[in-house]
Structure formats: structure tokens, C-alpha cells
Amino acid sequence: MAAAAAFLSSESRVRVGGARGLRVPAPVTMDSFFFGCELSSHTRSFTFRAEEEDDAEHVLALTMLCLTERAKDECNVVEVVARNHAHQEIAVPVANLRLSCQPMLSLDDFQLQPPVTFRLKSGSGPVRITGRHQIVTLSNDVSEEEEEEEAADLCPVLPAKKRGPRP
């Protein structure tokens, strides 16, 4: 179950490669959607994937894992399967929840790059996982003429003038 409610904002990001290699601001759009899924004895895993066709950057920022009111007092281990910096798939346990001593865990926007799989490694849950799906899109709608106009507005750095020999 993935929930969606949009929060929209516009920001700016600096882009390199404008006229003469100058840094030119490029418009960036950032969308943020609620994310949620539930793991249980019936649904032991959930995979979050982003659309591969778009040129946007997708980030899944986890905020909390918690047991629901139907959970038994048993160890519920949740692991995340994702890719590391070398693009190798790794599985890492992120929570060991027990109703009587630790029914929830705050992850403070723990960020992951999709695709990400959540597994209920042990226990019967139900465990709810919540967070935000953030989509950052860099607009490349700036024409070469606009880049040149923006570069012309900036003062060029001129070389220092050489002085004659000192007396």
C-alpha cells in the first residue's frame, strides 16, 4: 500500500556548462509524496521502484517503522535490501521491534535510492513503514541564446595588467 499526497515547491540548483563554462542557475522542481507500506505474515516483502523513463532523481526518505495494534509480543526484524556505492545488492537489518519494549523506531529521514525492498525477516508483524518519496527534476529548457544572455550579464574576469620594470 503506497499512499500519495503531494507537496510542491520550486527551488534553484546551480548547473555547470553554460556559456564559457560559467555556472548558470537552472530551474529545479522538487515534489514530495507520502510513502507507506505494511509488512505482515501475509505480505513479507514490499519493493519500492521509481519510474526509470524519467530523468528525475528519486529518493525515499524513511521516517518511521512501527508495530500496529494487531502485533504480537515477538521480535519483528525488518531489513532493507538496496544497492551500495559499488552498485552491489546488500541486505541490512534496520529495526528489531517488540510490542512490549520497542514498538516503534524513528529513522529521521533515512535516505535510500530506489529500487528498495523491505522484508519482514522474522516475526509476523504487522509493521508499518512510513516516509517520503522525493522527486527532483532539473529543467533543461534553457536555450543557448538565454545562456549567452545570462553570461553577458556577468562581468568577465580580465587578466592583470603588467607593469614596467621597477626603478
Coordinates of C-alpha atoms in Angstrom, one line a residue:
M1 CA 0.0 0.0 0.0
A2 CA 1.6 3.2 -1.1
A3 CA -0.1 6.4 -0.1
A4 CA 0.3 9.7 -2.1
A5 CA -0.3 13.3 -1.1
A6 CA 1.8 15.9 -2.9
F7 CA 3.7 18.8 -1.5
L8 CA 5.1 21.0 -4.3
S9 CA 7.9 23.5 -4.1
S10 CA 10.3 25.2 -6.5
E11 CA 14.0 25.7 -5.8
S12 CA 17.1 26.6 -7.7
R13 CA 20.1 24.5 -8.4
V14 CA 23.4 25.6 -10.0
R15 CA 24.2 24.0 -13.3
V16 CA 27.7 23.9 -14.9
G17 CA 28.3 24.1 -18.6
G18 CA 26.7 27.4 -19.7
A19 CA 28.5 29.8 -21.9
R20 CA 32.2 29.7 -21.4
G21 CA 31.8 27.1 -18.6
L22 CA 30.1 29.6 -16.2
R23 CA 27.8 28.3 -13.5
V24 CA 24.3 29.3 -14.5
P25 CA 21.2 28.7 -12.3
A26 CA 18.8 26.1 -13.7
P27 CA 15.2 25.7 -12.5
V28 CA 14.6 22.7 -10.3
T29 CA 11.3 21.2 -9.3
M30 CA 11.0 19.2 -6.1
D31 CA 7.9 17.1 -5.5
S32 CA 7.4 15.2 -2.2
F33 CA 4.8 12.4 -1.7
F34 CA 3.9 10.5 1.4
F35 CA 5.0 6.8 1.3
G36 CA 3.7 4.0 3.3
C37 CA 3.7 0.2 3.3
E38 CA 2.8 -2.6 5.7
L39 CA 4.7 -5.9 6.2
S40 CA 3.0 -8.9 7.8
S41 CA 2.8 -12.7 7.7
H42 CA 0.7 -12.3 4.6
T43 CA 2.9 -9.8 2.9
R44 CA 6.5 -10.5 3.9
S45 CA 8.2 -8.0 1.5
F46 CA 7.5 -4.8 -0.5
T47 CA 9.6 -3.3 -3.2
F48 CA 9.6 0.4 -4.0
R49 CA 10.6 1.3 -7.5
A50 CA 10.8 4.6 -9.3
E51 CA 9.9 5.2 -12.9
E52 CA 13.1 4.6 -15.0
E53 CA 11.9 6.5 -18.0
D54 CA 12.1 10.0 -16.4
D55 CA 15.3 12.0 -15.9
A56 CA 14.4 12.9 -12.3
E57 CA 16.3 11.9 -9.2
H58 CA 14.3 9.8 -6.8
V59 CA 15.0 9.5 -3.1
L60 CA 13.0 7.5 -0.5
A61 CA 13.4 9.2 2.9
L62 CA 12.1 6.8 5.7
T63 CA 10.7 8.5 8.8
M64 CA 9.3 5.7 11.0
L65 CA 8.7 1.9 11.5
C66 CA 6.1 0.9 13.9
L67 CA 4.1 -2.1 15.0
T68 CA 0.3 -1.9 14.7
E69 CA -2.3 -2.7 17.3
R70 CA -2.7 -6.3 15.9
A71 CA 1.0 -7.2 16.6
K72 CA 2.1 -10.0 18.9
D73 CA 4.8 -9.5 21.5
E74 CA 7.5 -11.1 19.4
C75 CA 10.7 -9.9 17.7
N76 CA 9.9 -8.4 14.3
V77 CA 13.1 -7.8 12.4
V78 CA 12.8 -5.6 9.3
E79 CA 15.6 -5.5 6.7
V80 CA 16.3 -3.3 3.7
V81 CA 17.6 -4.6 0.5
A82 CA 19.3 -1.9 -1.6
R83 CA 22.4 -1.1 -3.6
N84 CA 25.6 0.2 -2.0
H85 CA 28.1 2.7 -3.5
A86 CA 29.5 0.0 -5.8
H87 CA 26.0 -0.9 -7.1
Q88 CA 26.1 -4.3 -5.3
E89 CA 22.9 -5.5 -3.7
I90 CA 23.1 -5.7 0.1
A91 CA 20.6 -6.6 2.9
V92 CA 20.8 -4.7 6.1
P93 CA 18.6 -5.1 9.2
V94 CA 17.2 -1.7 10.2
A95 CA 14.8 -2.5 13.0
N96 CA 14.1 -5.1 15.7
L97 CA 10.7 -4.2 17.1
R98 CA 8.9 -5.8 20.0
L99 CA 5.5 -4.6 21.3
S100 CA 6.5 -4.7 25.0
C101 CA 9.7 -2.8 24.7
Q102 CA 10.2 -1.1 21.4
P103 CA 7.0 -0.8 19.4
M104 CA 8.4 2.0 17.1
L105 CA 11.6 3.4 15.6
S106 CA 12.2 6.9 14.3
L107 CA 14.6 6.9 11.3
D108 CA 14.9 10.7 10.9
D109 CA 14.7 10.8 7.1
F110 CA 17.0 7.9 6.4
Q111 CA 17.5 8.3 2.7
L112 CA 17.7 5.4 0.1
Q113 CA 17.9 5.3 -3.7
P114 CA 15.3 3.1 -5.3
P115 CA 14.8 0.3 -6.0
V116 CA 14.5 -0.7 -2.4
T117 CA 12.9 -3.9 -0.9
F118 CA 11.7 -4.1 2.7
R119 CA 11.5 -7.6 4.2
L120 CA 10.0 -8.8 7.4
K121 CA 12.9 -11.2 8.2
S122 CA 11.3 -12.6 11.4
G123 CA 8.1 -12.1 13.3
S124 CA 4.6 -11.8 12.0
G125 CA 4.1 -8.0 12.2
P126 CA 2.2 -6.1 11.1
V127 CA 4.9 -3.4 10.8
R128 CA 4.1 -0.1 9.1
I129 CA 6.9 1.7 7.3
T130 CA 6.4 5.4 6.5
G131 CA 8.3 8.1 4.8
R132 CA 8.5 10.5 1.8
H133 CA 9.2 9.8 -1.9
Q134 CA 11.1 12.9 -3.1
I135 CA 11.4 13.6 -6.9
V136 CA 13.9 16.2 -8.0
T137 CA 13.7 17.3 -11.6
L138 CA 16.2 19.6 -13.3
S139 CA 14.7 21.6 -16.2
N140 CA 16.9 21.7 -19.3
D141 CA 14.6 24.1 -21.1
V142 CA 17.2 26.9 -21.3
S143 CA 18.3 27.7 -24.8
E144 CA 21.8 28.6 -25.9
E145 CA 20.7 32.2 -26.5
E146 CA 19.4 32.5 -23.0
E147 CA 22.7 31.0 -21.7
E148 CA 24.6 33.6 -23.7
E149 CA 22.4 36.5 -22.4
E150 CA 22.9 35.3 -18.8
A151 CA 26.7 35.0 -19.3
A152 CA 26.8 38.5 -20.9
D153 CA 25.2 40.0 -17.8
L154 CA 28.2 38.7 -15.8
C155 CA 31.4 40.8 -15.8
P156 CA 34.3 38.8 -17.2
V157 CA 37.4 38.4 -15.2
L158 CA 40.3 40.1 -17.1
P159 CA 44.0 39.3 -16.7
A160 CA 46.1 41.7 -14.6
K161 CA 48.0 44.4 -16.5
K162 CA 51.8 44.0 -16.4
R163 CA 53.7 47.0 -15.1
G164 CA 57.1 48.1 -16.5
P165 CA 60.3 47.4 -14.6
R166 CA 60.6 49.0 -11.2
P167 CA 63.2 51.7 -10.7

